[in-house]
Coordinates of C-alpha atoms and ligand atoms in Angstrom, one line a residue:
X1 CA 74.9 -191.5 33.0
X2 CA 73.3 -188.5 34.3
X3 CA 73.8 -187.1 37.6
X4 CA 72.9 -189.1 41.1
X5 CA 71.1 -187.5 43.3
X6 CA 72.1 -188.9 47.0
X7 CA 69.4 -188.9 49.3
X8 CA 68.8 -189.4 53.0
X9 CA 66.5 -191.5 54.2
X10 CA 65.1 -191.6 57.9
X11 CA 62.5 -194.2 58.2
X12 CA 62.1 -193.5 62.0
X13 CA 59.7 -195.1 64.2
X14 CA 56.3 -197.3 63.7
X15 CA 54.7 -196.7 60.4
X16 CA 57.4 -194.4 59.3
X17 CA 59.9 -197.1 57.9
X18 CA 56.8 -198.7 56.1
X19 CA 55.5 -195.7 54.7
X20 CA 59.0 -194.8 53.6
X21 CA 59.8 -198.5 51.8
X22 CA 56.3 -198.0 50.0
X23 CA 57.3 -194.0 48.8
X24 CA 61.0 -195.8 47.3
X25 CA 59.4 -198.3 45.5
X26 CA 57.5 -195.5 44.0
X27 CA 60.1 -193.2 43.6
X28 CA 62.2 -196.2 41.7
X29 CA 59.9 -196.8 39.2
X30 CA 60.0 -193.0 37.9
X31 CA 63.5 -193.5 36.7
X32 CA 65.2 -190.4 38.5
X33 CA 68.8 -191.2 39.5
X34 CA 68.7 -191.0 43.2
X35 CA 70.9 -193.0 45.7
X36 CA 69.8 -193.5 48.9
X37 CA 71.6 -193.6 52.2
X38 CA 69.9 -194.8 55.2
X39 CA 70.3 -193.4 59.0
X40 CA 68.7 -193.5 62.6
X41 CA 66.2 -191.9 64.5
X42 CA 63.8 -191.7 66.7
X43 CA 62.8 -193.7 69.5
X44 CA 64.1 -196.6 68.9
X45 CA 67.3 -195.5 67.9
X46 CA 67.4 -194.0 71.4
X47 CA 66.8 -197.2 72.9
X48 CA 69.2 -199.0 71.4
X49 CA 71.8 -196.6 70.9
X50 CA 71.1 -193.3 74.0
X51 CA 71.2 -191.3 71.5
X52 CA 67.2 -190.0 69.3
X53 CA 69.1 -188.1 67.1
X54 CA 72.7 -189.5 66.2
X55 CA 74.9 -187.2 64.7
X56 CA 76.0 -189.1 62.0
X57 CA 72.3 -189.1 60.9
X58 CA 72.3 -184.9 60.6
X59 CA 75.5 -184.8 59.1
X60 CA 74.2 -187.4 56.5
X61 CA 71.2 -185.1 56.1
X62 CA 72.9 -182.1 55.6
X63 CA 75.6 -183.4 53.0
X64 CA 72.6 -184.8 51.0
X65 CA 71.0 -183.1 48.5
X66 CA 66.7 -184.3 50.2
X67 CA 65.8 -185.9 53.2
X68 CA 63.5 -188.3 52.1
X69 CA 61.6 -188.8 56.9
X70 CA 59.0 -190.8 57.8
X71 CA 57.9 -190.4 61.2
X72 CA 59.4 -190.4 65.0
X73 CA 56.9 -190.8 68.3
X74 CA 58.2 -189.4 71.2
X75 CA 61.3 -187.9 70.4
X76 CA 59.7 -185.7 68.0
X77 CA 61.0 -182.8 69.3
X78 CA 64.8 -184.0 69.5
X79 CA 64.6 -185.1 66.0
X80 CA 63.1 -183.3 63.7
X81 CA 62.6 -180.1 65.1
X82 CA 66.4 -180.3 65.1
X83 CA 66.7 -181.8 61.8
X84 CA 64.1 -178.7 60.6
X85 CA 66.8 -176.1 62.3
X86 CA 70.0 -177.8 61.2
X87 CA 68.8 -177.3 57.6
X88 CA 67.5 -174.0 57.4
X89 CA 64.2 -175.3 56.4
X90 CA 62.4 -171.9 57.1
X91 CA 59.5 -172.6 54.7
X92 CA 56.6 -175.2 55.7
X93 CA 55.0 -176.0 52.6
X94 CA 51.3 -178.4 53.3
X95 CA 49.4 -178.7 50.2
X96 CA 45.5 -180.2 50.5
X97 CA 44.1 -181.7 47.7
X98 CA 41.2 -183.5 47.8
X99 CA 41.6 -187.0 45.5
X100 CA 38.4 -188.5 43.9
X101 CA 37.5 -191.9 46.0
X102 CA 38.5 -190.3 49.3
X103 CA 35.8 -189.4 51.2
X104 CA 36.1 -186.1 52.5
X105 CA 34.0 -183.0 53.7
X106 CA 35.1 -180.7 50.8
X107 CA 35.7 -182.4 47.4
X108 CA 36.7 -178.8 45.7
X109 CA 39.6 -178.2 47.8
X110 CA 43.2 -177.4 46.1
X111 CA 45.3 -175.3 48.0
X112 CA 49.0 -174.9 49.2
X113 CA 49.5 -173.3 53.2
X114 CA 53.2 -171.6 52.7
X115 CA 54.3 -171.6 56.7
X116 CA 57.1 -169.4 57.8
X117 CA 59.0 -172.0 60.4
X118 CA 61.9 -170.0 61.7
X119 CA 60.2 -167.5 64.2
X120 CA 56.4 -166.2 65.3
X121 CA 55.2 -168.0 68.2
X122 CA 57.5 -170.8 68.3
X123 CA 61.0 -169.2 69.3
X124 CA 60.5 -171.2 72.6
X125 CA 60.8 -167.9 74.1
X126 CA 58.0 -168.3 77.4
X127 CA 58.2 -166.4 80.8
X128 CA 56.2 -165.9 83.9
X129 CA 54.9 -162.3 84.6
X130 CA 53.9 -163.4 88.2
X131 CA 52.1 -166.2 90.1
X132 CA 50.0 -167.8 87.8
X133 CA 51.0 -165.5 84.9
X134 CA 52.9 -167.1 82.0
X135 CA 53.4 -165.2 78.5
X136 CA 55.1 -166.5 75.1
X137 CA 57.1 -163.4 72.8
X138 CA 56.1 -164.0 69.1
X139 CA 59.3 -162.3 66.6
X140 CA 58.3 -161.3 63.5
X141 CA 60.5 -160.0 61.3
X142 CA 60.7 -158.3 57.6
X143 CA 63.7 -160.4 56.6
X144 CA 61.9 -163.9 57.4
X145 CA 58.3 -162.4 56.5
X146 CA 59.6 -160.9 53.3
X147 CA 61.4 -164.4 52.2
X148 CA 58.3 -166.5 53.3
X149 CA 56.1 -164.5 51.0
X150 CA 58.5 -164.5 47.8
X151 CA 58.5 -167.8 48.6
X152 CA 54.9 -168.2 48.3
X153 CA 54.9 -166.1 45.1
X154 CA 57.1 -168.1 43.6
X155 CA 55.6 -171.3 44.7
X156 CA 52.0 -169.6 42.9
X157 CA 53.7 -168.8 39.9
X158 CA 55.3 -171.8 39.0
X159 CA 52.1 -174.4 40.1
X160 CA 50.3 -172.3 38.3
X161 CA 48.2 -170.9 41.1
X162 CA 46.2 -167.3 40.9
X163 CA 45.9 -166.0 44.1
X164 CA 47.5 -165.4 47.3
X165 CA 46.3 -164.8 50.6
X166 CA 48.4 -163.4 53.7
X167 CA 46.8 -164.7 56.5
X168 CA 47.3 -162.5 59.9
X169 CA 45.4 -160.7 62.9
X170 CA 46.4 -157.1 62.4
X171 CA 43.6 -156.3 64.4
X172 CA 45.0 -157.1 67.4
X173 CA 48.5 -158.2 66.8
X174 CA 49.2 -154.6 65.6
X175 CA 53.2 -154.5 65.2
X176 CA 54.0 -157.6 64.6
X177 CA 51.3 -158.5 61.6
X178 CA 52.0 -155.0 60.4
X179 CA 55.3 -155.9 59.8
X180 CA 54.4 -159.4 58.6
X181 CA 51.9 -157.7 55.9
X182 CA 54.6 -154.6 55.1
X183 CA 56.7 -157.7 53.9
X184 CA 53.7 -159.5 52.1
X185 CA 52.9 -156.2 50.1
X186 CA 56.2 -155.9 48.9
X187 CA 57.1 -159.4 47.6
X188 CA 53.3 -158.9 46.0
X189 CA 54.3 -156.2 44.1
X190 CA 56.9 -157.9 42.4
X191 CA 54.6 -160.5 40.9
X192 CA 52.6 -159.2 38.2
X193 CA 49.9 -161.8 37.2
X194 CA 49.3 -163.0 41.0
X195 CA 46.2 -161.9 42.7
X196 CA 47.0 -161.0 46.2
X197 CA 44.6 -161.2 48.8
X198 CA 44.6 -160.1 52.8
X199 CA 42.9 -161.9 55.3
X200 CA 42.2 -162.4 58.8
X201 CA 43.1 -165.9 60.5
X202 CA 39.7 -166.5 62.0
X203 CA 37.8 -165.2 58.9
X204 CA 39.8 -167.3 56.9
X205 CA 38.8 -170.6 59.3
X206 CA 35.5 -170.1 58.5
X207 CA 35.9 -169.1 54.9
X208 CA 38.0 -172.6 54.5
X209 CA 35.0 -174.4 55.8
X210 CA 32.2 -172.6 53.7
X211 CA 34.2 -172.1 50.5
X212 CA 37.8 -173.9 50.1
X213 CA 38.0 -172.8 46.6
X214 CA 38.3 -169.0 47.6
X215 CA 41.9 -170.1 48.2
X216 CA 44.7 -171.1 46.1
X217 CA 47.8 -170.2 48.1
X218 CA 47.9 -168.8 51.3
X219 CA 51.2 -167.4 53.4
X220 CA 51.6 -167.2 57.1
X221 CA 52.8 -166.7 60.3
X222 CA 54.2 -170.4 62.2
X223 CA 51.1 -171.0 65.2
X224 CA 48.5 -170.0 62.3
X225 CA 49.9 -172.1 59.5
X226 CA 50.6 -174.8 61.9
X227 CA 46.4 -175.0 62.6
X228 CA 44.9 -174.3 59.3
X229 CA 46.9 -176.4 57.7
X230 CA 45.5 -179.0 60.2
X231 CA 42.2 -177.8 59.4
X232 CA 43.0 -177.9 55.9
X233 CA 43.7 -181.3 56.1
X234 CA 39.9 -182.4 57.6
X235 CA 39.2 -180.9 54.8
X236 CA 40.4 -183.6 52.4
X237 CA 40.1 -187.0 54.5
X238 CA 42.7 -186.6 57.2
X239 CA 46.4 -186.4 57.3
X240 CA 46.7 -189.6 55.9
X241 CA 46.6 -187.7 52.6
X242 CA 49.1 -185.0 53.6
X243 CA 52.2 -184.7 52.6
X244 CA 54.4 -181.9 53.7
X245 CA 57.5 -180.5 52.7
X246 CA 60.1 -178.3 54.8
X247 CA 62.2 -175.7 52.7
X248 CA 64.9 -173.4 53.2
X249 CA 68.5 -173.3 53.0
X250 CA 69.7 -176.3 52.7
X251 CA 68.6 -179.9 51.8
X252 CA 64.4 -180.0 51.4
X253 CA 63.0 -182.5 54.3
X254 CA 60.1 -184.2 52.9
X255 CA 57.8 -185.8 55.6
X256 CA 54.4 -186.9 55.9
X257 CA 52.1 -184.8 58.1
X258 CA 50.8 -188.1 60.1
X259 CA 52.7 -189.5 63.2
X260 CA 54.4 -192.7 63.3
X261 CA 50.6 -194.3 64.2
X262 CA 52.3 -197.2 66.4
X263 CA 48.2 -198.5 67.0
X264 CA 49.0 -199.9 62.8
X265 CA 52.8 -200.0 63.1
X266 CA 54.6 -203.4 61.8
X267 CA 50.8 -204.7 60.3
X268 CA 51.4 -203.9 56.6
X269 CA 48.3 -201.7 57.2
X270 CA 49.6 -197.8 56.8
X271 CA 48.1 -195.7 54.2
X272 CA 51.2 -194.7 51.8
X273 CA 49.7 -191.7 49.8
X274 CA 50.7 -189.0 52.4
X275 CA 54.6 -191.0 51.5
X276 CA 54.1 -191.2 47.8
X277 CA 52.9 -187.4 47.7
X278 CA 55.8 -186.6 49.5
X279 CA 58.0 -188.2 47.2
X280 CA 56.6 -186.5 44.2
X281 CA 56.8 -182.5 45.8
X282 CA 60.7 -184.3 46.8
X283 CA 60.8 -184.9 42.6
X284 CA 59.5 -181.5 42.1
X285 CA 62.0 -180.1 44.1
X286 CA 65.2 -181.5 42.4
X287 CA 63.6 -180.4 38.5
X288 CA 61.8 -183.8 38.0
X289 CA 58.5 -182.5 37.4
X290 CA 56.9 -184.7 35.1
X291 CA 57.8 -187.9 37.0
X292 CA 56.3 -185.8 39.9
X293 CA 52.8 -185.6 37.6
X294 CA 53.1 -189.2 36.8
X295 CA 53.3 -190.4 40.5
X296 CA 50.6 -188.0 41.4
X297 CA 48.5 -188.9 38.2
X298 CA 49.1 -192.9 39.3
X299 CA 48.3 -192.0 42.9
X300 CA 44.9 -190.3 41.7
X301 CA 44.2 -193.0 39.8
X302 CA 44.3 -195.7 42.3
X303 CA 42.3 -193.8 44.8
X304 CA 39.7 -193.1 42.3
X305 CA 39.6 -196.9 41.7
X306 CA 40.0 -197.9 45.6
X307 CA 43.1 -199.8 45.0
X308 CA 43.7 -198.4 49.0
X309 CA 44.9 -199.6 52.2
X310 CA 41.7 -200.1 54.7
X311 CA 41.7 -196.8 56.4
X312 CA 40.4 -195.2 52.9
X313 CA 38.1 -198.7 52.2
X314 CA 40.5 -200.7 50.1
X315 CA 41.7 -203.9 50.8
X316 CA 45.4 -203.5 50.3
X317 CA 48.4 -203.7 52.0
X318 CA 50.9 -200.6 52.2
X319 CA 53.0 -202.2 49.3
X320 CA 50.4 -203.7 47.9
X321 CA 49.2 -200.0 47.5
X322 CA 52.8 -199.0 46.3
X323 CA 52.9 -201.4 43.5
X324 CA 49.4 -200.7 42.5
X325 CA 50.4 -196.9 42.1
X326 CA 53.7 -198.2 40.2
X327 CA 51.7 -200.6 37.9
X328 CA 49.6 -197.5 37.2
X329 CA 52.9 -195.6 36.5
X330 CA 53.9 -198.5 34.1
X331 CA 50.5 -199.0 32.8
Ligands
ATP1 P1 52.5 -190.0 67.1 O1 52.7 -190.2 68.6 O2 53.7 -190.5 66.3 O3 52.0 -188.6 66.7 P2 49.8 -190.8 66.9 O4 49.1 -192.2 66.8 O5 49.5 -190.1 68.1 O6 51.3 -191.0 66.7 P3 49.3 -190.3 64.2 O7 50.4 -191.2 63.9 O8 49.1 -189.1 63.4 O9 49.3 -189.9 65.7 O10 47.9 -191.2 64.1 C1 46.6 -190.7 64.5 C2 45.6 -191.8 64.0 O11 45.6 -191.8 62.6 C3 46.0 -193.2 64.5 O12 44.8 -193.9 64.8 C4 46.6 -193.8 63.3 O13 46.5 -195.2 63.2 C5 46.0 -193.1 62.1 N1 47.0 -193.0 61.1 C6 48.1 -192.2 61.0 N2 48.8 -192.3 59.9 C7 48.2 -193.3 59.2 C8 48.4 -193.9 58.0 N3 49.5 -193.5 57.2 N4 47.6 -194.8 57.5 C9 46.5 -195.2 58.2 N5 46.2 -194.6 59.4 C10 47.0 -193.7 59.9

């Protein structure tokens, strides 16, 4: 028998336990050996237990090989910015692909948004100057800017992408993206065959709008990764279609980009393809790859026929959509 993979599952809150159930079902019918171990989070949990963020759930997630998360409300923060930190996962990766059958501003858009997670903007580090005067330090540094954009490399070169583009504002952020693009040059100098590109953040946001497909992969710092990836995402239909994956040192945390919607929650009515994406870049990541392109080829293939939940015009429920992609895979 070949080797199980174990595999910890956080359903969380609202739609997040029904967009997880609908990504298993999916992820069963490919065949890879993976066992699954549930745990705890999120709001609820903290109801009924004081605690968002159990500690038996991280250490489950950090002796397992994935973290298969669905989605918290409230205690966001508690839980999976922790469970990001806990495991390492210094590399956001938020693909947008548009699908055929979801209507969307920009059909032609393909393109992965490589995040660094571990520092820029978001160290939490805030003061006040004086009355009225607040300021935020963003850390940059060659060690997590250099890693980020192998990262990205690597991530080009094995999907198969052309091009990437560092994203920054040199202009005005003179040290800090200086160091950021220092670190970009160098890991683009060690990938022959990968067009590198420069590129300022708000030139890029309007570039994005006007012409998606002048972008294939593009690295960044954490605030400007965190809202063109957002923009990315109009792009294609929403974040109903987003999956995202968190990457670093230890076990990948695989999570759709949506919340845990509680307006649809417990109705059968969540939209699973952000889930089932997740679960193929999750089947990626552990050397499954063509199960990965058979899930994503299934997915495809049901949106392009609207066999959908109603949010994208289908009629079908969230496993009603899951065994429509697995009847595909079977077809
Ligand atoms: P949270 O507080 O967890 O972020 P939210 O409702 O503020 O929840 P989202 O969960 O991202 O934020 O939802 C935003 C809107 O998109 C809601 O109207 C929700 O119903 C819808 N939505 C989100 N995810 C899905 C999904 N998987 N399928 C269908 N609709 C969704």
């Amino acid at each position: 028998m070949s080797k199980q993979h174990e595999i910890a599952v956080i359903g969380g809150d609202g739609v997040g336990p029904e967009v997880v159930e609908a990504e298993l079902a999916v992820l069963d019918a490919t065949g890879a050996p993976f066992a699954y171990k549930h745990y705890d989070a999120g709001d609820d949990c903290l109801e009924r237990t004081g605690q968002a963020m159990p500690e038996e759930t991280l250490a489950g997630a950090k002796a397992a090989e994935a973290v298969i998360f669905g989605a918290v409300g409230a205690s966001a923060a508690e839980v999976i910015l922790r469970l990001r930190k806990e495991l390492g996962a210094w590399a956001n990766l938020r693909p947008s692909k548009a699908y055929a059958g979801v209507d969307c501003l920009r059909p032609e858009t393909d393109m992965m948004i490589v995040r660094e997670n571990s520092e820029g903007l978001y160290i939490g580090e805030e003061g006040e100057r004086g009355p009225g005067v607040a300021t935020a330090t963003r850390v940059i540094s060659d060690a997590a800017s250099y890693r980020i954009a192998r990262h990205a490399f690597e991530f080009a070169r094995q999907a198969g992408y052309g091009k990437v583009t560092a994203v920054h504002k040199v202009n005005v952020l003179k040290k800090t993206d200086t160091v950021f693009l220092e670190a970009c040059r160098r890991a683009a100098a060690e990938f022959d065959g990968v067009e590198y590109e420069e590129a300022l953040v708000d030139s890029v946001a309007m570039r994005m709008i006007l012409k998606p497909s002048d972008f294939q992969v593009m690295v960044t710092t954490n605030l400007f990764g965190d809202i063109l990836s957002d923009l990315a995402a109009g792009l294609i239909g929403g974040l109903g279609m987003c999956p995202s994956a968190n990457l670093g040192d230890g076990p990948g945390l695989f999570e759709p980009v949506h919340g845990s919607a509680p307006d649809i929650a417990g109705q059968g009515k969540a939209n699973p393809s952000a889930a089932i994406l997740c679960g193929a870049m999750l089947l990626r990541s552990l050397g499954y790859g063509d199960e990965a392109d058979r899930v994503e080829a299934a997915l495809a293939g049901c949106l392009a026929a609207g066999e959908t939940t109603q949010d994208l015009g289908g009629s079908l429920s969230t496993m009603g959509m899951a065994s429509a992609v697995v009847a595909r895979m079977e077809g």
